[in-house]
Coordinates of C-alpha atoms and ligand atoms in Angstrom, one line a residue:
M1 CA -102.8 -86.0 -200.1
G2 CA -100.4 -86.0 -197.8
F3 CA -101.0 -84.1 -194.5
T4 CA -99.9 -81.1 -195.7
S5 CA -101.9 -80.5 -198.5
R6 CA -105.2 -81.7 -197.5
I7 CA -105.2 -78.9 -194.5
L8 CA -103.5 -75.9 -196.5
H9 CA -106.9 -74.9 -199.0
S10 CA -108.9 -76.2 -196.1
D11 CA -110.0 -72.3 -195.7
R12 CA -111.2 -71.8 -198.9
H13 CA -113.5 -74.4 -198.7
G14 CA -117.0 -73.2 -198.7
G15 CA -117.0 -70.2 -200.4
I16 CA -113.2 -67.3 -201.0
E17 CA -114.7 -64.9 -199.2
H18 CA -113.1 -61.7 -201.6
G19 CA -110.2 -64.2 -203.0
S20 CA -109.1 -63.9 -199.4
I21 CA -106.2 -66.9 -199.3
H22 CA -106.4 -66.9 -195.2
K23 CA -110.2 -67.3 -194.1
P24 CA -111.4 -63.7 -192.5
V25 CA -111.6 -63.0 -189.0
H26 CA -114.7 -62.1 -188.0
T27 CA -115.3 -60.9 -185.0
S28 CA -119.0 -59.7 -184.8
V29 CA -121.1 -61.8 -181.9
T30 CA -123.9 -61.6 -183.8
Y31 CA -125.6 -61.9 -187.0
A32 CA -128.6 -60.7 -188.3
Y33 CA -130.8 -62.3 -191.3
E34 CA -133.4 -59.9 -193.5
D35 CA -136.2 -62.8 -192.9
A36 CA -136.3 -63.7 -189.2
R37 CA -137.8 -67.3 -190.1
Q38 CA -134.2 -67.7 -191.4
L39 CA -133.2 -66.5 -187.9
A40 CA -135.8 -69.2 -186.8
A41 CA -134.2 -72.0 -188.5
V42 CA -131.6 -71.7 -187.7
F43 CA -131.9 -70.9 -184.2
Q44 CA -134.0 -74.8 -184.7
G45 CA -131.0 -76.6 -186.7
K46 CA -133.0 -77.0 -189.3
E47 CA -130.6 -74.2 -192.0
F48 CA -126.9 -73.7 -191.6
G49 CA -125.8 -70.7 -190.0
Y50 CA -124.4 -68.2 -187.5
S51 CA -126.2 -66.5 -184.8
Y52 CA -124.7 -66.0 -181.7
G53 CA -120.3 -66.5 -181.2
R54 CA -120.4 -68.6 -178.1
Q55 CA -121.6 -71.2 -180.4
V56 CA -120.3 -70.6 -183.5
N57 CA -118.4 -68.0 -185.6
P58 CA -117.3 -68.3 -189.5
T59 CA -113.8 -67.9 -188.4
V60 CA -113.8 -70.6 -185.8
T61 CA -115.9 -72.9 -187.9
A62 CA -112.7 -73.1 -191.0
L63 CA -110.5 -74.1 -188.2
Q64 CA -112.8 -76.3 -186.8
D65 CA -112.9 -77.7 -190.4
K66 CA -109.5 -78.1 -190.9
I67 CA -108.6 -80.7 -187.7
S68 CA -111.7 -82.9 -188.9
L69 CA -109.3 -83.0 -191.8
M70 CA -106.3 -83.7 -190.0
E71 CA -107.8 -86.4 -187.9
G72 CA -110.5 -87.8 -189.8
G73 CA -113.4 -87.0 -187.9
S74 CA -116.5 -86.1 -189.5
A75 CA -116.5 -82.7 -187.3
T76 CA -115.0 -81.2 -184.4
I77 CA -115.9 -78.7 -181.8
A78 CA -113.2 -75.5 -180.9
F79 CA -113.3 -74.2 -177.5
A80 CA -111.5 -71.8 -175.6
T81 CA -108.8 -73.9 -173.7
G82 CA -107.8 -77.6 -174.3
M83 CA -109.6 -78.2 -170.4
A84 CA -112.6 -76.2 -171.9
A85 CA -112.3 -79.0 -174.8
I86 CA -111.9 -82.2 -172.3
G87 CA -114.1 -81.1 -169.2
S88 CA -117.2 -79.5 -171.7
T89 CA -117.4 -82.8 -173.6
L90 CA -116.8 -85.3 -170.8
F91 CA -119.8 -83.0 -168.7
S92 CA -121.8 -83.8 -171.2
L93 CA -121.5 -87.2 -171.7
L94 CA -121.5 -88.4 -168.6
R95 CA -124.5 -88.0 -165.7
G96 CA -123.9 -88.7 -161.7
G97 CA -123.6 -92.5 -161.0
D98 CA -121.5 -93.0 -164.5
H99 CA -118.5 -94.3 -164.2
L100 CA -115.1 -92.8 -165.8
I101 CA -111.8 -95.2 -166.5
S102 CA -108.7 -92.6 -166.9
S103 CA -104.7 -93.5 -167.7
S104 CA -102.8 -92.7 -164.2
Y105 CA -100.4 -90.9 -166.2
L106 CA -102.0 -87.7 -166.8
F107 CA -102.0 -84.2 -167.9
G108 CA -101.5 -82.5 -164.0
N109 CA -104.5 -80.3 -164.8
T110 CA -106.6 -83.8 -166.3
N111 CA -105.7 -85.2 -163.2
S112 CA -107.5 -82.1 -161.2
L113 CA -110.2 -81.7 -162.6
F114 CA -111.5 -85.8 -162.4
N115 CA -110.5 -85.3 -159.2
S116 CA -113.5 -82.4 -159.5
F117 CA -115.9 -85.2 -161.1
A118 CA -115.7 -87.5 -158.0
A119 CA -116.5 -85.3 -156.1
H120 CA -119.8 -84.1 -158.3
G121 CA -120.5 -88.3 -158.3
I122 CA -118.8 -89.8 -161.0
E123 CA -116.7 -92.5 -160.4
V124 CA -113.0 -92.1 -161.9
S125 CA -110.9 -95.0 -161.4
L126 CA -107.1 -94.5 -162.2
V127 CA -105.4 -97.0 -163.8
D128 CA -101.7 -98.1 -165.3
A129 CA -102.7 -97.5 -168.7
T130 CA -99.7 -98.7 -170.6
S131 CA -101.5 -102.0 -169.1
V132 CA -104.9 -103.2 -171.3
D133 CA -105.2 -105.6 -168.5
A134 CA -105.2 -102.7 -166.1
V135 CA -108.8 -101.0 -167.8
A136 CA -110.1 -104.2 -168.1
S137 CA -110.2 -105.2 -164.8
E138 CA -111.6 -101.8 -163.8
I139 CA -114.7 -101.9 -166.0
R140 CA -117.8 -101.9 -164.0
D141 CA -121.9 -102.1 -165.0
N142 CA -122.0 -98.4 -165.2
T143 CA -118.4 -97.6 -167.0
K144 CA -119.0 -95.4 -170.1
I145 CA -116.0 -93.8 -170.7
V146 CA -111.9 -94.5 -170.9
F147 CA -109.9 -91.9 -171.6
V148 CA -106.0 -91.9 -172.0
E149 CA -103.5 -89.8 -173.6
T150 CA -101.1 -90.9 -176.2
I151 CA -97.3 -90.4 -174.5
A152 CA -97.9 -89.4 -171.2
N153 CA -96.4 -85.8 -169.8
P154 CA -94.1 -85.6 -168.6
R155 CA -93.0 -89.4 -168.0
T156 CA -94.0 -90.5 -171.2
Q157 CA -95.2 -93.8 -170.7
I158 CA -97.4 -94.8 -173.9
S159 CA -100.5 -96.1 -173.5
D160 CA -101.9 -99.9 -174.7
L161 CA -104.1 -97.7 -177.6
I162 CA -104.7 -100.5 -179.6
Q163 CA -106.0 -103.2 -177.0
I164 CA -107.3 -100.7 -175.2
G165 CA -109.8 -99.4 -178.8
D166 CA -110.2 -103.4 -179.1
L167 CA -111.8 -103.8 -175.5
C168 CA -113.3 -100.5 -176.1
K169 CA -114.8 -102.3 -178.8
E170 CA -115.5 -104.7 -177.1
H171 CA -117.4 -103.5 -173.9
Q172 CA -119.1 -100.1 -176.1
L173 CA -117.4 -97.9 -173.9
V174 CA -116.6 -94.6 -175.2
Y175 CA -112.8 -94.5 -175.7
F176 CA -111.9 -91.0 -175.4
V177 CA -108.4 -90.1 -176.0
D178 CA -106.0 -86.8 -175.8
N179 CA -103.6 -86.7 -179.2
T180 CA -102.2 -83.6 -178.2
M181 CA -98.6 -84.9 -177.9
T182 CA -98.6 -86.2 -180.7
T183 CA -101.0 -84.5 -182.4
P184 CA -102.9 -86.1 -185.9
Y185 CA -99.2 -85.5 -188.0
L186 CA -97.7 -88.8 -185.2
F187 CA -100.9 -90.4 -184.9
Q188 CA -104.5 -91.0 -185.8
P189 CA -106.4 -91.9 -182.9
K190 CA -109.3 -92.9 -185.5
E191 CA -107.1 -96.1 -186.7
V192 CA -107.1 -97.4 -182.9
G193 CA -111.1 -97.5 -182.7
A194 CA -111.2 -93.9 -180.7
S195 CA -114.3 -92.6 -180.6
L196 CA -113.1 -88.8 -180.0
S197 CA -110.1 -87.4 -179.9
I198 CA -109.2 -83.9 -177.8
N199 CA -106.2 -81.7 -178.6
S200 CA -105.0 -79.2 -177.1
L201 CA -105.1 -76.6 -180.2
T202 CA -102.4 -74.5 -177.6
K203 CA -99.8 -76.8 -178.4
Y204 CA -98.4 -77.8 -181.0
I205 CA -100.7 -77.4 -183.4
G206 CA -101.3 -73.4 -182.8
G207 CA -97.4 -74.1 -182.3
H208 CA -96.8 -70.1 -181.6
A209 CA -97.5 -69.9 -178.3
N210 CA -99.4 -67.1 -178.8
A211 CA -103.1 -68.4 -178.5
L212 CA -104.9 -70.3 -176.0
G213 CA -107.6 -73.5 -177.9
G214 CA -108.7 -76.5 -177.2
S215 CA -110.6 -79.3 -179.7
V216 CA -112.8 -82.2 -179.8
T217 CA -113.8 -84.4 -183.0
E218 CA -116.0 -86.9 -183.6
L219 CA -114.4 -89.9 -185.2
N220 CA -116.8 -91.9 -186.2
N221 CA -116.0 -95.1 -184.6
Y222 CA -118.6 -95.3 -182.1
E223 CA -122.6 -96.3 -181.9
W224 CA -124.1 -93.4 -180.4
G225 CA -127.3 -95.0 -180.8
G226 CA -126.4 -97.2 -177.8
F227 CA -125.2 -94.9 -175.9
N228 CA -128.0 -94.0 -173.2
N229 CA -126.8 -90.7 -171.9
I230 CA -127.6 -89.1 -175.4
Y231 CA -130.7 -86.0 -174.8
D232 CA -134.1 -87.1 -176.8
I233 CA -134.1 -83.2 -178.6
Y234 CA -130.3 -84.0 -179.5
K235 CA -131.3 -87.8 -181.5
G236 CA -132.8 -85.9 -184.3
G237 CA -131.1 -87.8 -188.0
D238 CA -128.2 -89.8 -188.3
S239 CA -126.6 -91.2 -185.1
S240 CA -123.2 -90.1 -186.3
G241 CA -123.9 -86.6 -185.4
W242 CA -126.0 -87.1 -181.8
A243 CA -122.8 -86.7 -179.4
I244 CA -121.0 -83.6 -181.0
T245 CA -123.9 -82.0 -181.3
Q246 CA -124.5 -82.7 -177.5
I247 CA -121.2 -81.3 -176.4
K248 CA -122.1 -78.6 -178.5
K249 CA -125.0 -78.1 -176.7
K250 CA -124.7 -78.6 -173.3
G251 CA -120.7 -78.6 -173.2
L252 CA -119.9 -75.3 -175.4
R253 CA -123.0 -73.3 -175.7
D254 CA -123.9 -74.1 -171.8
F255 CA -120.3 -73.9 -170.3
G256 CA -119.4 -70.8 -172.2
A257 CA -115.8 -71.5 -172.8
A258 CA -115.6 -70.5 -176.5
L259 CA -113.0 -70.2 -178.6
G260 CA -112.5 -66.5 -180.2
P261 CA -112.0 -65.7 -183.8
E262 CA -108.3 -63.8 -182.9
A263 CA -107.6 -67.3 -181.3
A264 CA -108.4 -69.1 -183.7
H265 CA -106.7 -67.0 -186.4
H266 CA -103.6 -67.8 -184.9
I267 CA -104.0 -71.2 -184.9
S268 CA -104.8 -72.4 -187.9
V269 CA -102.5 -69.9 -189.9
G270 CA -99.7 -72.0 -186.9
S271 CA -100.8 -75.6 -188.1
D272 CA -100.4 -74.9 -191.8
T273 CA -96.6 -75.5 -190.7
L274 CA -97.7 -78.4 -188.0
A275 CA -95.8 -81.4 -190.1
L276 CA -92.6 -79.0 -190.6
R277 CA -92.2 -78.3 -187.3
M278 CA -93.0 -81.6 -185.6
D279 CA -90.0 -83.7 -188.4
R280 CA -87.6 -80.8 -187.3
A281 CA -88.9 -81.1 -183.4
C282 CA -89.0 -84.1 -183.1
S283 CA -85.7 -84.9 -185.6
N284 CA -84.1 -82.8 -182.7
A285 CA -84.9 -84.7 -179.7
K286 CA -84.1 -87.6 -181.3
R287 CA -80.3 -86.4 -181.8
L288 CA -80.4 -84.7 -178.6
T289 CA -81.3 -87.8 -176.4
E290 CA -78.9 -89.9 -178.8
F291 CA -76.5 -87.1 -177.6
L292 CA -78.1 -87.1 -173.2
S293 CA -77.8 -91.5 -172.9
A294 CA -74.2 -91.2 -173.2
H295 CA -73.9 -88.8 -170.8
P296 CA -72.7 -89.5 -167.9
R297 CA -74.2 -86.7 -165.8
I298 CA -77.9 -87.9 -166.9
K299 CA -79.0 -90.8 -164.6
R300 CA -82.1 -91.4 -166.0
L301 CA -83.7 -90.6 -169.5
Y302 CA -86.9 -90.9 -170.4
Y303 CA -88.6 -90.6 -174.9
P304 CA -89.9 -93.3 -176.6
G305 CA -87.4 -93.2 -179.3
L306 CA -84.8 -94.6 -177.1
E307 CA -84.4 -99.0 -177.6
N308 CA -84.5 -98.9 -172.9
H309 CA -87.9 -97.4 -173.1
P310 CA -90.7 -99.8 -172.2
E311 CA -92.8 -98.6 -175.3
Y312 CA -90.4 -98.4 -177.7
E313 CA -91.7 -100.4 -180.0
L314 CA -95.8 -99.8 -179.9
A315 CA -94.6 -96.2 -180.1
K316 CA -92.1 -97.5 -183.5
A317 CA -95.7 -99.5 -184.8
L318 CA -98.4 -96.1 -184.3
F319 CA -96.4 -92.4 -184.3
R320 CA -94.7 -91.6 -187.2
Y321 CA -91.4 -90.1 -185.1
P322 CA -91.6 -90.9 -180.7
G323 CA -92.5 -87.1 -180.3
A324 CA -91.0 -83.7 -179.4
I325 CA -91.1 -84.2 -175.4
F326 CA -88.2 -86.1 -172.8
S327 CA -87.9 -86.4 -169.2
L328 CA -84.6 -86.8 -167.4
E329 CA -82.9 -87.2 -163.8
L330 CA -79.5 -85.8 -163.3
N331 CA -76.7 -87.2 -161.4
N332 CA -74.9 -84.8 -158.7
L333 CA -76.4 -81.8 -160.4
D334 CA -79.2 -79.5 -158.6
C335 CA -82.5 -79.2 -161.7
F336 CA -82.4 -75.8 -160.9
D337 CA -79.2 -75.5 -161.2
F338 CA -78.6 -77.5 -165.2
L339 CA -81.9 -75.0 -165.7
N340 CA -80.3 -72.1 -164.7
K341 CA -77.2 -72.7 -166.9
L342 CA -79.0 -73.5 -170.1
R343 CA -78.5 -70.7 -171.9
L344 CA -80.6 -71.1 -175.4
I345 CA -83.3 -73.9 -174.0
A346 CA -85.9 -70.9 -171.4
S347 CA -87.1 -73.0 -168.5
S348 CA -90.9 -72.4 -169.2
S349 CA -94.5 -74.2 -168.2
N350 CA -95.3 -74.7 -172.3
L351 CA -94.9 -77.6 -174.3
G352 CA -95.8 -77.7 -178.1
D353 CA -94.1 -74.1 -178.9
T354 CA -90.8 -73.4 -181.6
R355 CA -88.6 -72.7 -178.4
S356 CA -87.1 -75.0 -176.7
L357 CA -88.7 -75.1 -173.1
G358 CA -87.3 -76.7 -170.0
I359 CA -89.1 -77.1 -166.1
P360 CA -88.7 -78.8 -163.3
V361 CA -91.9 -80.8 -162.9
A362 CA -92.5 -81.7 -159.4
H363 CA -91.7 -77.9 -158.1
T364 CA -94.1 -76.6 -160.9
I365 CA -96.6 -78.3 -162.4
Y366 CA -97.6 -81.0 -160.5
S367 CA -96.5 -79.1 -157.1
E368 CA -100.6 -79.3 -155.8
M369 CA -100.8 -82.9 -156.6
G370 CA -98.7 -83.9 -153.4
R371 CA -95.3 -86.3 -154.0
E372 CA -97.3 -89.5 -153.1
R373 CA -99.8 -89.3 -156.8
R374 CA -96.6 -87.5 -158.5
L375 CA -94.6 -91.0 -157.8
E376 CA -97.2 -93.1 -158.8
M377 CA -97.0 -91.1 -162.0
G378 CA -93.7 -91.6 -162.0
I379 CA -92.3 -88.3 -161.6
D380 CA -89.6 -87.9 -159.1
D381 CA -89.0 -84.8 -157.4
S382 CA -85.7 -84.0 -159.7
L383 CA -87.8 -84.7 -162.7
V384 CA -87.0 -82.3 -165.7
R385 CA -89.0 -82.2 -168.7
F386 CA -87.9 -80.5 -172.0
S387 CA -90.2 -79.8 -174.9
I388 CA -88.0 -79.2 -178.0
G389 CA -88.2 -76.3 -180.3
I390 CA -87.0 -76.2 -183.4
E391 CA -83.9 -75.0 -183.4
E392 CA -80.5 -76.1 -184.8
A393 CA -79.4 -79.4 -183.5
D394 CA -76.1 -78.7 -182.9
D395 CA -77.2 -75.8 -181.2
L396 CA -79.2 -77.4 -178.8
I397 CA -76.6 -80.0 -178.1
E398 CA -74.0 -78.2 -177.3
D399 CA -75.9 -76.2 -174.9
F400 CA -76.8 -79.3 -172.9
E401 CA -73.4 -79.6 -173.6
Q402 CA -72.4 -76.7 -171.6
A403 CA -74.9 -77.0 -168.8
L404 CA -74.0 -80.2 -168.2
N405 CA -70.1 -79.9 -168.3
F406 CA -69.4 -76.5 -166.6
Ligands
PLP501 C1 -101.6 -78.7 -172.0 C2 -103.2 -80.0 -172.5 C3 -103.9 -80.0 -172.1 C4 -104.4 -78.4 -171.6 O1 -104.5 -77.8 -172.8 P1 -105.1 -75.9 -172.4 O2 -104.7 -75.4 -173.9 O3 -103.8 -75.7 -171.6 O4 -106.0 -76.4 -171.7 C5 -104.1 -81.1 -172.1 N1 -103.8 -82.5 -172.3 C6 -102.2 -82.2 -172.5 C7 -101.8 -83.9 -172.7 C8 -101.9 -81.2 -172.7 O5 -100.1 -81.0 -172.8

């Protein structure tokens, strides 16, 4: 089945409540049982059921199952935000003295989070993950996890996804892929050997900037039996479920960043049209970058769908489309003045919305890290990032044209 057919009816898996087409929004925080022994069995994981909303909720469970279907995974845990998914997962799998290798090209808050990990006794190496050799040269005896993004925001560097997968397999490292920028519609991390994938559901999957959420999905490529940070208590049954159980208990339950049922509902409804929105947004981004690459006011243009992009071939081989994000630097035009000239495109920090958005990244989302770290990530002070939405392409081109040619 195609991507949309596969997910569209998933709300009705596991029983249709009142014939409801959408999974209902269950707002109850707690669940009661006629037989107190059954409550105990649910608590001890001997029986599936709901007990307390911080760990599990029927509306959230339906969304988790839908994301597992999208990613081709066996289980998903949802969180209140994408950052909660990354932070809680890594916290629950790493211990003091462990070593994490991460791509240097990171979402700003993930970069900030990794600085905190370093302050708490987890060694972190940031490497140029467009080259597998850079990752390989950092492997140590205590290395546990390799973390990469697919297409890095804002400069669109693409990690050496296939080769890093092979490397992780060879060294039995957990391969953790942030699939937010590509989504499971453009790219399946499972196919390159990823152990776990994370998605910020706030972005393309929810797609309408009306709910925050995040998720982590077990992709069944890693043998958790050989991972020595799993607590004995979570080693029940087949080892493929150990890590996700520990993430649920140590990450979600103990940190408590649970996704609310209303947000889960918004995200689930939004996700029904993920494929349609991505088709349109990616095609818009392609048309726009073709127009912009010929424009004299554009100094540099970064988009993996352009032949001069260093990872053009890799993007073509791996991704259904090269995404809907690009960034640019301008000739003789101030980035703020340019953004102010745009009429249709809003100045805003989000990405993956139905609406096209632009942002001067060095002055906003990447300001806290300082200029030196920005330059390591290839972020010039004048860089503007665009997240292209689903407006008609001609209108977007006209808007850029008038803003560039005043
Ligand atoms: C937005 C984003 C996150 C964080 O997601 P939130 O839902 O905003 O917490 C993580 N990774 C990437 C690549 C993102 O774009």
